[in-house]
Short mmCIF file of C-alpha atoms (C1' of nucleotides) in Angstrom, two decimals:
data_model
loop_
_atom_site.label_atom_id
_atom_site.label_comp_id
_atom_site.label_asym_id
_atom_site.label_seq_id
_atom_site.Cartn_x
_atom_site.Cartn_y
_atom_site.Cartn_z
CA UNK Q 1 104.87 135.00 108.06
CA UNK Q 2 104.38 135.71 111.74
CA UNK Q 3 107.63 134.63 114.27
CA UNK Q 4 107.23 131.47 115.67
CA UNK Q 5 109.31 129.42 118.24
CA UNK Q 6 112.18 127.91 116.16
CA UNK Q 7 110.77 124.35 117.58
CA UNK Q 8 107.19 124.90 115.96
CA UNK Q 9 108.34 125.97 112.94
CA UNK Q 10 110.90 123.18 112.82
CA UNK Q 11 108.28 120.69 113.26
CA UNK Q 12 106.33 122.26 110.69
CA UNK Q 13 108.76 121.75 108.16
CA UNK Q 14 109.59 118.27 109.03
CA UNK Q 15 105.67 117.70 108.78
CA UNK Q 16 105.31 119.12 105.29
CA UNK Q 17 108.07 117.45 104.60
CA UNK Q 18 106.69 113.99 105.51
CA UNK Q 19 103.80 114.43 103.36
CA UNK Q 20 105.24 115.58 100.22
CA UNK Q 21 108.14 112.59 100.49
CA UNK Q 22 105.23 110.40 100.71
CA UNK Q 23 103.21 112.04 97.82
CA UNK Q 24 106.32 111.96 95.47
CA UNK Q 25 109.03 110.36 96.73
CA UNK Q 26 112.71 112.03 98.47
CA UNK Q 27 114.07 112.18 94.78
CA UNK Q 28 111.27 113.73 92.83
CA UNK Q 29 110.97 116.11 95.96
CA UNK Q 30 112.10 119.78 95.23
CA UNK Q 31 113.02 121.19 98.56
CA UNK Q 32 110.44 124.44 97.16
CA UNK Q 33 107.98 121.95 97.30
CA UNK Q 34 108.26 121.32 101.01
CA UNK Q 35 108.77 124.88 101.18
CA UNK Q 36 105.19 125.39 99.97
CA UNK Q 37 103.82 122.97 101.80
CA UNK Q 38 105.26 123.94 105.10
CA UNK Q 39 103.83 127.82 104.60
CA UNK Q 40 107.16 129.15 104.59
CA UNK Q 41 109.80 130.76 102.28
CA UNK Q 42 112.20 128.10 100.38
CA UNK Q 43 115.83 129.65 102.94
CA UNK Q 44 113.89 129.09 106.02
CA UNK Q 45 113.95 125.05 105.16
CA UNK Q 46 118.07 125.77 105.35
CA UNK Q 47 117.71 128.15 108.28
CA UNK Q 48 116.69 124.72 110.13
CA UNK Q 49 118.31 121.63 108.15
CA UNK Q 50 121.74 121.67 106.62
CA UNK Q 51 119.73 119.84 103.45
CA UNK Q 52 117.50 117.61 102.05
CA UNK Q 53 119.06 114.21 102.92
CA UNK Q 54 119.16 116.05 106.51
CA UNK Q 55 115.54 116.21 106.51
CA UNK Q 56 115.16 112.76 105.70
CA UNK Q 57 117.40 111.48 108.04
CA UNK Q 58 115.73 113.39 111.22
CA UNK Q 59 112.47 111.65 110.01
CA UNK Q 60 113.98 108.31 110.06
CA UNK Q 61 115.86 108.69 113.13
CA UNK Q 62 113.26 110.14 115.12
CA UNK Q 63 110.72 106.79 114.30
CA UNK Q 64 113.12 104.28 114.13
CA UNK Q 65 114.65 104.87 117.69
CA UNK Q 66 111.35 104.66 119.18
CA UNK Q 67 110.86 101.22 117.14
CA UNK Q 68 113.99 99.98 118.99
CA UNK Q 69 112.94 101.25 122.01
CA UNK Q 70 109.77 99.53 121.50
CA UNK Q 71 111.20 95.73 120.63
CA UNK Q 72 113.64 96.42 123.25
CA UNK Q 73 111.09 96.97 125.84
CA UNK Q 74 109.08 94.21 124.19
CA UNK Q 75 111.70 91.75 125.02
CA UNK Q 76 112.17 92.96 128.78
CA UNK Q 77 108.83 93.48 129.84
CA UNK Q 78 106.73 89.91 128.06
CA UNK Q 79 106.68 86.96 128.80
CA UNK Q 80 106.69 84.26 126.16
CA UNK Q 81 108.74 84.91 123.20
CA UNK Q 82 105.25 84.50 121.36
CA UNK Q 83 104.55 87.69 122.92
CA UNK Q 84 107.47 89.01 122.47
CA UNK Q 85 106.90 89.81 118.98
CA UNK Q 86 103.76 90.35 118.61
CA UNK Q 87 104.35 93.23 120.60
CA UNK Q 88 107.36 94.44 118.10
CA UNK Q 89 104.72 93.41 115.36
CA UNK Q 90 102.10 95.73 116.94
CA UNK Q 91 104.62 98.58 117.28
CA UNK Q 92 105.18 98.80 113.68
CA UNK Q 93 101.83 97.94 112.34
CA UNK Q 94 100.47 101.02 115.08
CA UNK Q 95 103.16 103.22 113.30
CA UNK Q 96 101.51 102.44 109.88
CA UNK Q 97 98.20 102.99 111.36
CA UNK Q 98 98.84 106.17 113.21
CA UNK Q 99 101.29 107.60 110.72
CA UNK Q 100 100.87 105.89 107.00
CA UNK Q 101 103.15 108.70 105.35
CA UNK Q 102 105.78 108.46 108.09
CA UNK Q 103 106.30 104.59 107.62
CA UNK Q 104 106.00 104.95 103.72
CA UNK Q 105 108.99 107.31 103.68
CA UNK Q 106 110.89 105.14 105.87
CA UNK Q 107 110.21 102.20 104.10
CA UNK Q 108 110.24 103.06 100.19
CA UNK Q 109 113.44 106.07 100.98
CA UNK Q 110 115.00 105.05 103.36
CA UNK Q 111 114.55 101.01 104.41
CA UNK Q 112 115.01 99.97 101.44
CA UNK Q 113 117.67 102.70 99.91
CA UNK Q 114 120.10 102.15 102.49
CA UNK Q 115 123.17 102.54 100.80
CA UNK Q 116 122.78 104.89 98.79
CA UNK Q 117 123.02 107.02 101.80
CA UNK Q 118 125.63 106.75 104.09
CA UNK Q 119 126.14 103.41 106.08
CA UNK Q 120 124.76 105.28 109.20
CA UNK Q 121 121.06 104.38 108.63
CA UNK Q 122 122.14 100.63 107.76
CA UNK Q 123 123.28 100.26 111.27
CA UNK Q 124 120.57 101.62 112.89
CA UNK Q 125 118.36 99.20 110.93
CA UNK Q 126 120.53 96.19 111.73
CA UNK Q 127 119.97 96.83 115.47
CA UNK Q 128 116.97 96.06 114.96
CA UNK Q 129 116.64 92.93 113.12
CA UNK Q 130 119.27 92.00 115.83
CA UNK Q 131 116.81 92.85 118.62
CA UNK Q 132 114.82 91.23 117.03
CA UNK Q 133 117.25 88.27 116.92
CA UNK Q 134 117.72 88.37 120.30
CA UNK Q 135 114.44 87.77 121.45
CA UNK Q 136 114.19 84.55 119.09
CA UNK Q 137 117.50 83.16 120.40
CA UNK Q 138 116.16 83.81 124.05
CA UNK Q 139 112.82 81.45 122.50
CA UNK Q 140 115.42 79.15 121.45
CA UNK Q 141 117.24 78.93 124.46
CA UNK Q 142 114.15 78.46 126.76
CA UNK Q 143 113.05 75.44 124.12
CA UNK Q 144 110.03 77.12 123.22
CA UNK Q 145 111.43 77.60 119.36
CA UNK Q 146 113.17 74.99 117.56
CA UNK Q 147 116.93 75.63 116.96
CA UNK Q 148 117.73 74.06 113.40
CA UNK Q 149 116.87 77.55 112.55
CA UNK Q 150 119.22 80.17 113.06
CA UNK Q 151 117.79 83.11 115.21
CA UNK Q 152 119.69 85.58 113.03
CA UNK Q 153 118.12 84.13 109.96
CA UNK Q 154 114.26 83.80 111.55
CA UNK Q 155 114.29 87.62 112.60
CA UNK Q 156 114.63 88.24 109.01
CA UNK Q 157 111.87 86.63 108.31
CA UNK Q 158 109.95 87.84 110.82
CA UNK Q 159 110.91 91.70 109.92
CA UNK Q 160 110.21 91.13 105.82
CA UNK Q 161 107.09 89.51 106.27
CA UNK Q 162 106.33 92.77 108.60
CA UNK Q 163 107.78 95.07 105.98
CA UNK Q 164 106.24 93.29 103.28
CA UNK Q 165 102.69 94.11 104.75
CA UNK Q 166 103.26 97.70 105.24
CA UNK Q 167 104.40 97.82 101.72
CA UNK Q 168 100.86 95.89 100.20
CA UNK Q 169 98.84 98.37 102.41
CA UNK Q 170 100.90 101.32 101.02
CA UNK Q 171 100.74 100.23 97.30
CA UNK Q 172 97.29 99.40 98.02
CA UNK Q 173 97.57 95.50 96.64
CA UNK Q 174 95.94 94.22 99.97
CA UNK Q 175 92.76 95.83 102.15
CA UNK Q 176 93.78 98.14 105.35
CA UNK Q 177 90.79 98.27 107.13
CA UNK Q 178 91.23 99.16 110.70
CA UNK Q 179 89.98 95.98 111.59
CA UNK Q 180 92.73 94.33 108.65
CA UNK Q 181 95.36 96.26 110.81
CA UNK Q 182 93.91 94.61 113.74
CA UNK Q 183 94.45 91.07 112.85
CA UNK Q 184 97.55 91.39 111.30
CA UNK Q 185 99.38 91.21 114.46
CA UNK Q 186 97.94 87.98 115.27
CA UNK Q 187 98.19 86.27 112.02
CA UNK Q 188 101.56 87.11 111.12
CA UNK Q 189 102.97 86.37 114.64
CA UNK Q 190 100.91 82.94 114.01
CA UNK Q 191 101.88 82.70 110.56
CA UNK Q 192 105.59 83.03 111.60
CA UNK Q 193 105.08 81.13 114.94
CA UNK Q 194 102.48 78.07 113.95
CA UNK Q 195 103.34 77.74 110.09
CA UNK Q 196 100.90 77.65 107.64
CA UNK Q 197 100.47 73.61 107.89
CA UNK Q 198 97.39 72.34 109.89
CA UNK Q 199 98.67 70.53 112.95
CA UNK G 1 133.91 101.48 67.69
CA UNK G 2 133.02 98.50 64.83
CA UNK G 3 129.72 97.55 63.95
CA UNK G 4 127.75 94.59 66.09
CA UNK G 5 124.53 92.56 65.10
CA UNK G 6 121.89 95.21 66.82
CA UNK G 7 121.20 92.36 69.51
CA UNK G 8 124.46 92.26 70.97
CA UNK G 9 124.91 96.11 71.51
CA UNK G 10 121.72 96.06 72.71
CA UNK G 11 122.51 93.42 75.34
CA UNK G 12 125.91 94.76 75.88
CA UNK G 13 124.70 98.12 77.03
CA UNK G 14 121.85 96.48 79.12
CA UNK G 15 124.71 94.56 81.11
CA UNK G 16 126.56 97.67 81.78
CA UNK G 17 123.45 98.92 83.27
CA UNK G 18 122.92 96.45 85.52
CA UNK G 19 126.57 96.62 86.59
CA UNK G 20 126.27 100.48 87.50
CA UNK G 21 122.96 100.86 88.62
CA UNK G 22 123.91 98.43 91.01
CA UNK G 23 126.96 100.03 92.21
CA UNK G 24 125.44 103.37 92.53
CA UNK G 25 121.55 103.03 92.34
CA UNK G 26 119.12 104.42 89.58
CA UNK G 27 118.80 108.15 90.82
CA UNK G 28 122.59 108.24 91.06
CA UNK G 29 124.17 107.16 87.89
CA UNK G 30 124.34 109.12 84.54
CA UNK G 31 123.63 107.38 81.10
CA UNK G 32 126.82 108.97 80.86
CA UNK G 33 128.45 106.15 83.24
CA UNK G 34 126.38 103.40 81.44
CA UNK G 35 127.57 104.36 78.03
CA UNK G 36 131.52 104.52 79.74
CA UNK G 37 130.81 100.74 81.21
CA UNK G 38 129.59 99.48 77.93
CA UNK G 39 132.28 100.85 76.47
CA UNK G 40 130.13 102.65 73.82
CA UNK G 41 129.54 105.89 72.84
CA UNK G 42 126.43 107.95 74.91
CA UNK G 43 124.44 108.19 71.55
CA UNK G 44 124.33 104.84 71.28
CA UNK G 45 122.21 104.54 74.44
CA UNK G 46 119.53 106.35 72.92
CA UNK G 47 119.89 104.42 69.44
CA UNK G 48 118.74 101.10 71.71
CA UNK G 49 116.50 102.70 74.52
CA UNK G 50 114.16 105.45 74.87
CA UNK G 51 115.46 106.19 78.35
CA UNK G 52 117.30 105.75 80.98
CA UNK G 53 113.97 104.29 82.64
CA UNK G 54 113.50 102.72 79.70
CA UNK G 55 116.92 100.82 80.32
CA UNK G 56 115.17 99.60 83.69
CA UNK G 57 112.01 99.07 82.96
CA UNK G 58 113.25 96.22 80.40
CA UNK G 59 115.79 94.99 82.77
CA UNK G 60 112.99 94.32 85.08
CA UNK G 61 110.55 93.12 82.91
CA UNK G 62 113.09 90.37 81.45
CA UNK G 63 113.76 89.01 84.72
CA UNK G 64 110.01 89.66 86.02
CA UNK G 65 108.69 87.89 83.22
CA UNK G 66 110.94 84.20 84.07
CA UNK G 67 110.23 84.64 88.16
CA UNK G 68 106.30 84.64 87.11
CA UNK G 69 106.62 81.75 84.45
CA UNK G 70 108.68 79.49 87.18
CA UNK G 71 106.44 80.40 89.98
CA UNK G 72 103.51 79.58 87.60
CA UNK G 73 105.72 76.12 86.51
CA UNK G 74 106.08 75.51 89.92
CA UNK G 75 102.50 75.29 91.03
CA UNK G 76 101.67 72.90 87.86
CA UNK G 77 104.39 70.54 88.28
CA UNK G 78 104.98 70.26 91.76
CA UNK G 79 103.13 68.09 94.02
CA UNK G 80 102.30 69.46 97.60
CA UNK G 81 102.01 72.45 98.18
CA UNK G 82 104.78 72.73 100.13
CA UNK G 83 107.19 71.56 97.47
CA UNK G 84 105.86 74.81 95.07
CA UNK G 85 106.77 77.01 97.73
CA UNK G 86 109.76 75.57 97.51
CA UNK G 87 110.46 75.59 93.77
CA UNK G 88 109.56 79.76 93.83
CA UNK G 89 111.31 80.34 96.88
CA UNK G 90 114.58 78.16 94.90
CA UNK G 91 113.76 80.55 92.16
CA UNK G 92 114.22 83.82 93.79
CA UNK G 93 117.34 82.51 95.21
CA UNK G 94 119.28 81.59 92.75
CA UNK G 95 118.31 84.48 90.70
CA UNK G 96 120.41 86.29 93.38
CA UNK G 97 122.83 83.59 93.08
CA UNK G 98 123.45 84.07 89.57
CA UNK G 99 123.07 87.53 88.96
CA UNK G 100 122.93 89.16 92.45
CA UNK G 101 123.51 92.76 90.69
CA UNK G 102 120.73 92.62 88.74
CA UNK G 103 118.25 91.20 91.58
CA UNK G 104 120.11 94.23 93.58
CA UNK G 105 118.47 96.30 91.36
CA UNK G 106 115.51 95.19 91.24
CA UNK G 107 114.71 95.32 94.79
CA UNK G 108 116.46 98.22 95.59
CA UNK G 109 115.23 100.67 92.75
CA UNK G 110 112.27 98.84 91.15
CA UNK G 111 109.75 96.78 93.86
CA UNK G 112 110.60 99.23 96.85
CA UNK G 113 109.83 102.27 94.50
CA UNK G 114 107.01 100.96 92.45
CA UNK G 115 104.57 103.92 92.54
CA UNK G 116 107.05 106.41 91.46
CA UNK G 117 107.23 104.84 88.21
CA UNK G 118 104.13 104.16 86.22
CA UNK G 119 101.98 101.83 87.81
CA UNK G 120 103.03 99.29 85.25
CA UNK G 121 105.57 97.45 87.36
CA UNK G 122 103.30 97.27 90.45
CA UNK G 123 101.04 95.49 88.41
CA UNK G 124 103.65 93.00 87.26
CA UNK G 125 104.70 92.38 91.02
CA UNK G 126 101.20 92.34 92.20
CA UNK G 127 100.69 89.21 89.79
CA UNK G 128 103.46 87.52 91.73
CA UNK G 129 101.86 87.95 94.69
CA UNK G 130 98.25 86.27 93.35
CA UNK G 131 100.59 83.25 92.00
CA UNK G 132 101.99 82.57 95.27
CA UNK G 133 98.54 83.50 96.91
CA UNK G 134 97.28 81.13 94.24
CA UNK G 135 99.71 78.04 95.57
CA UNK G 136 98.68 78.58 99.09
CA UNK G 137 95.32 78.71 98.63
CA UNK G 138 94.97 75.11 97.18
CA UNK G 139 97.01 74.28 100.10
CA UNK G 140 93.90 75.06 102.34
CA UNK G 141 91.51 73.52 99.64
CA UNK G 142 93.75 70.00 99.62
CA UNK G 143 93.28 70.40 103.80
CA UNK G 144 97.04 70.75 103.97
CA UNK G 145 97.07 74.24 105.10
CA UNK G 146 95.27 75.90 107.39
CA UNK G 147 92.38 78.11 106.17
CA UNK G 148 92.16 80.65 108.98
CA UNK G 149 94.86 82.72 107.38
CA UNK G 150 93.99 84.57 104.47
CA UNK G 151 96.24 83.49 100.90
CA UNK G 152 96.83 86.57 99.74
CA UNK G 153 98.28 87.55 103.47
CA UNK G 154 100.17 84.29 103.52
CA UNK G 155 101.64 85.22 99.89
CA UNK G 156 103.00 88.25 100.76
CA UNK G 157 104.35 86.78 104.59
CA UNK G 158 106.04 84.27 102.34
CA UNK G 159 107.69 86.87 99.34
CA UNK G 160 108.74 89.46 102.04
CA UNK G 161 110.59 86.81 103.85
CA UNK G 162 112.39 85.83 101.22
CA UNK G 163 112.88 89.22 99.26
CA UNK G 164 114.37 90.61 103.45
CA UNK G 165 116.74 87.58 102.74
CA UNK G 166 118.18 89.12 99.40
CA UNK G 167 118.24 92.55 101.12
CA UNK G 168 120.22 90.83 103.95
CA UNK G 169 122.85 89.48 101.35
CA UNK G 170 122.69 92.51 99.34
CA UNK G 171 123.60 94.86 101.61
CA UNK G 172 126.12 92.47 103.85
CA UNK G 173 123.52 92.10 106.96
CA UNK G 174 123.60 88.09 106.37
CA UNK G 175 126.57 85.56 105.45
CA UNK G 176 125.95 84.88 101.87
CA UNK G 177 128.17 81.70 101.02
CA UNK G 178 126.55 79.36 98.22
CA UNK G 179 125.76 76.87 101.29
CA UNK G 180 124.25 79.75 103.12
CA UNK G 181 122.29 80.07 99.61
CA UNK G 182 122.01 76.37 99.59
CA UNK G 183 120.35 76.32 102.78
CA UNK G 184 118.14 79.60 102.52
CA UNK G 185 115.24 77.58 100.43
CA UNK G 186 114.85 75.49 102.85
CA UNK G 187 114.88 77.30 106.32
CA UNK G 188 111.94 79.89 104.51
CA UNK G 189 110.15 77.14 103.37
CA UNK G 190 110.00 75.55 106.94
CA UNK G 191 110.11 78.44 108.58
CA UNK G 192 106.81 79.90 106.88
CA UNK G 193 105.04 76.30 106.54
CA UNK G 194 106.01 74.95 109.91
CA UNK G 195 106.49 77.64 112.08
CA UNK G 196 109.46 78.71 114.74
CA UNK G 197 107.79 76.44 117.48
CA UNK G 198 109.16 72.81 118.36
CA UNK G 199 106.05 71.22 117.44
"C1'" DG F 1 122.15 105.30 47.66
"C1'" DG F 2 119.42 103.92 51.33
"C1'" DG F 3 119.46 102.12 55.60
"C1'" DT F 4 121.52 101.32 59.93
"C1'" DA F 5 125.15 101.62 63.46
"C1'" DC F 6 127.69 104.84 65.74
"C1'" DC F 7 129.65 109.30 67.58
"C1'" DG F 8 129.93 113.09 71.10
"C1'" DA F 9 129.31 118.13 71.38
"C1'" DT F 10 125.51 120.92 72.49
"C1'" DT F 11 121.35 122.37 74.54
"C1'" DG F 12 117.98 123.37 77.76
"C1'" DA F 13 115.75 122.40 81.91
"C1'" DC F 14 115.94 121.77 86.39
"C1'" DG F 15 116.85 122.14 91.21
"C1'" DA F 16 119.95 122.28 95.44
"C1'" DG F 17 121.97 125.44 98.03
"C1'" DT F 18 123.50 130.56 98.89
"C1'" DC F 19 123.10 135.15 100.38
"C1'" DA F 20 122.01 139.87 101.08
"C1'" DA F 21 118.20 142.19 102.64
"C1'" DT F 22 114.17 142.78 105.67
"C1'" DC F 23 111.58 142.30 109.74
"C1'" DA F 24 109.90 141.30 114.42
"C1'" DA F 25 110.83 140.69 118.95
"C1'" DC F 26 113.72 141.48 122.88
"C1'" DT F 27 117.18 144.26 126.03
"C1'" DG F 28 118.92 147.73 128.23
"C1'" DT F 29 119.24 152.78 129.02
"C1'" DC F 30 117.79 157.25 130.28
"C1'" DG R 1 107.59 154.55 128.09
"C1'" DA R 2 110.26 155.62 124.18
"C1'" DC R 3 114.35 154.98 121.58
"C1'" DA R 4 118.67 152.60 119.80
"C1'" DG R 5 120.94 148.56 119.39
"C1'" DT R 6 121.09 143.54 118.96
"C1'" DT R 7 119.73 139.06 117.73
"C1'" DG R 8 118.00 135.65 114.95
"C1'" DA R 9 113.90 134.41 112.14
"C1'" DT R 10 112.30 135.01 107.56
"C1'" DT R 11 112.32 136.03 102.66
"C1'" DG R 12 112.96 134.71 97.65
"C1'" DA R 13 115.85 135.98 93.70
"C1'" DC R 14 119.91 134.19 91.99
"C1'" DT R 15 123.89 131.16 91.03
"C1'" DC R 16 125.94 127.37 89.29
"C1'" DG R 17 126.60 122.65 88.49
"C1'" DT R 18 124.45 118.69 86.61
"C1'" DC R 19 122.43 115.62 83.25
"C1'" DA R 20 118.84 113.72 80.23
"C1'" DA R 21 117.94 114.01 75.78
"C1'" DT R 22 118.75 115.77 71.00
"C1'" DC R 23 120.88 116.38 66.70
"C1'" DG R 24 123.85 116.86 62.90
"C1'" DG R 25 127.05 114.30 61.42
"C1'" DT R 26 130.37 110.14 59.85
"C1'" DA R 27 131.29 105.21 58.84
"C1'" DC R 28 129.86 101.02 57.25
"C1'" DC R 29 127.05 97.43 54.93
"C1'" DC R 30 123.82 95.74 51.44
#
DNA sequence: GGGTACCGATTGACGAGTCAATCAACTGTC
DNA sequence: GACAGTTGATTGACTCGTCAATCGGTACCC
């Protein structure tokens, strides 16, 4: 194998490495396999990360601190609340769409695993549901949202029914269309927002 | 070790299960650690179970098997639709109440990694889904619920609010007092069927 | 004595991480 | 512009611990 620059063959690895996670799952991973998928002998993958749980970590941290950049700038540059999170709602949906294997890792290793691992990715995940948080409180504050529910508790529900969507398009139990990933924004943000009652 | 009725070994060595996968997730423990909680020898394991994801796979099914039946129950007994929602949602919850290890482990290690097993379980979980989908659709049909969001999204809005709830209170994000319990049902319920917005 | 519960040492596979060797590209020197 | 020395990328065979599962056996009950 030709030299590269140690970026592009970084990258490389952290790309194969997405796709087999996805394909198998971290545990039933062998780091050989993302050897061979990567093109590249099984020491280079420790010439660049320290070890597997490294490699999964980079791949979470690298997405998920763009998704709290994302609700974070969702909440300072919209207006209504309303808006707020449908933009937070499009940011994650437009991961799925852009990058399917990306958000399945993150949700089925890492998401849901989180202690298995050290508390470090728990954290990271909790600022978000607390952005999240934030931006209803702010709703709440401005009288837009009711306030016999508690903000903490709503951006829960906002984030699992979110989560919960990713994880029926991944397992394939509901359509994912481009046009289904279209209109998901809007109805869960309505769903969440309006209730399912007629008015 | 004396001799036990079959059943109660069997059951014994199930609830030891439940206890360490919980504390240290499927991939992580050895049957050896099972057998050492049950207080049994590590033969035995394989006397009563095939597996080690044998010893899950029943584990879910016995608890998968009662959330189905109630959420079935609740859509035949129950008046509005609102109220059935209610009765599952009630379901789920105290599940966690009473046994929060072994809904720990069912979420963690079973529904988030459903594909890595057999197929088997994702079928069992998809047929929660189609119950729920089930309730709110007659919602729509009685003219109680709105029709221009799909059931089937609705249904899974509705169970991945509630199952990011458990994964709040399982891994500490959440207060989890028996009146936070208490008052989880509820605030779902309303928030999914009414919406955030003061109305 | 036949069947069932129970025991735990042993086996065999598997896979993460190591390491010594090789190789390709620079860097400076004359 | 060639040659030696240096650096760090690249290789893959090997080590070494781990663990699921097996198996040959004993104890007990009918």
């Amino acid at each position: 194998m030709a030299r590269e620059a140690a970026p592009e063959r970084r990258r490389q690895i952290l790309d194969a490495a997405v796709r087999v996670f996805a394909r198998q799952g971290f545990h039933s991973t062998r780091v050989a396999d993302i050897a061979d998928e990567a093109d590249v002998a099984y020491g280079l993958v420790y010439h660049y990360f320290s070890s597997k749980e490294n490699l999964l970590n980079e791949l979470f941290q690298e997405r998920w601190s763009l998704l709290l950049e994302a609700i974070d700038e969702a909440d300072r540059s919209s207006s209504t609340p309303q808006e707020k999170l449908a933009v937070a709602a499009g940011f994650i949906i437009d991961s799925y769409r852009y990058d399917p294997e990306l958000m399945k890792v993150i949700i089925v290793d890492v998401t849901r695993a989180a202690d298995s691992f050290g508390r470090t990715h728990l954290e990271q995940i909790n600022a978000a549901y607390t952005l999240i948080a934030k931006i209803v409180a702010e709703g709440q504050a401005e009288g837009v949202f009711r306030d016999d529910i508690d903000s903490r508790f709503a951006s829960m529900t906002f984030y699992g029914a979110i989560e919960q969507l990713l994880s029926g398009w991944i397992f394939g139990l509901i359509p994912a269309t481009d046009r289904d990933l279209d209109e998901a924004r809007g109805l869960v943000v309505r769903t969440i927002c309006e209730g399912l009652e007629k008015r």
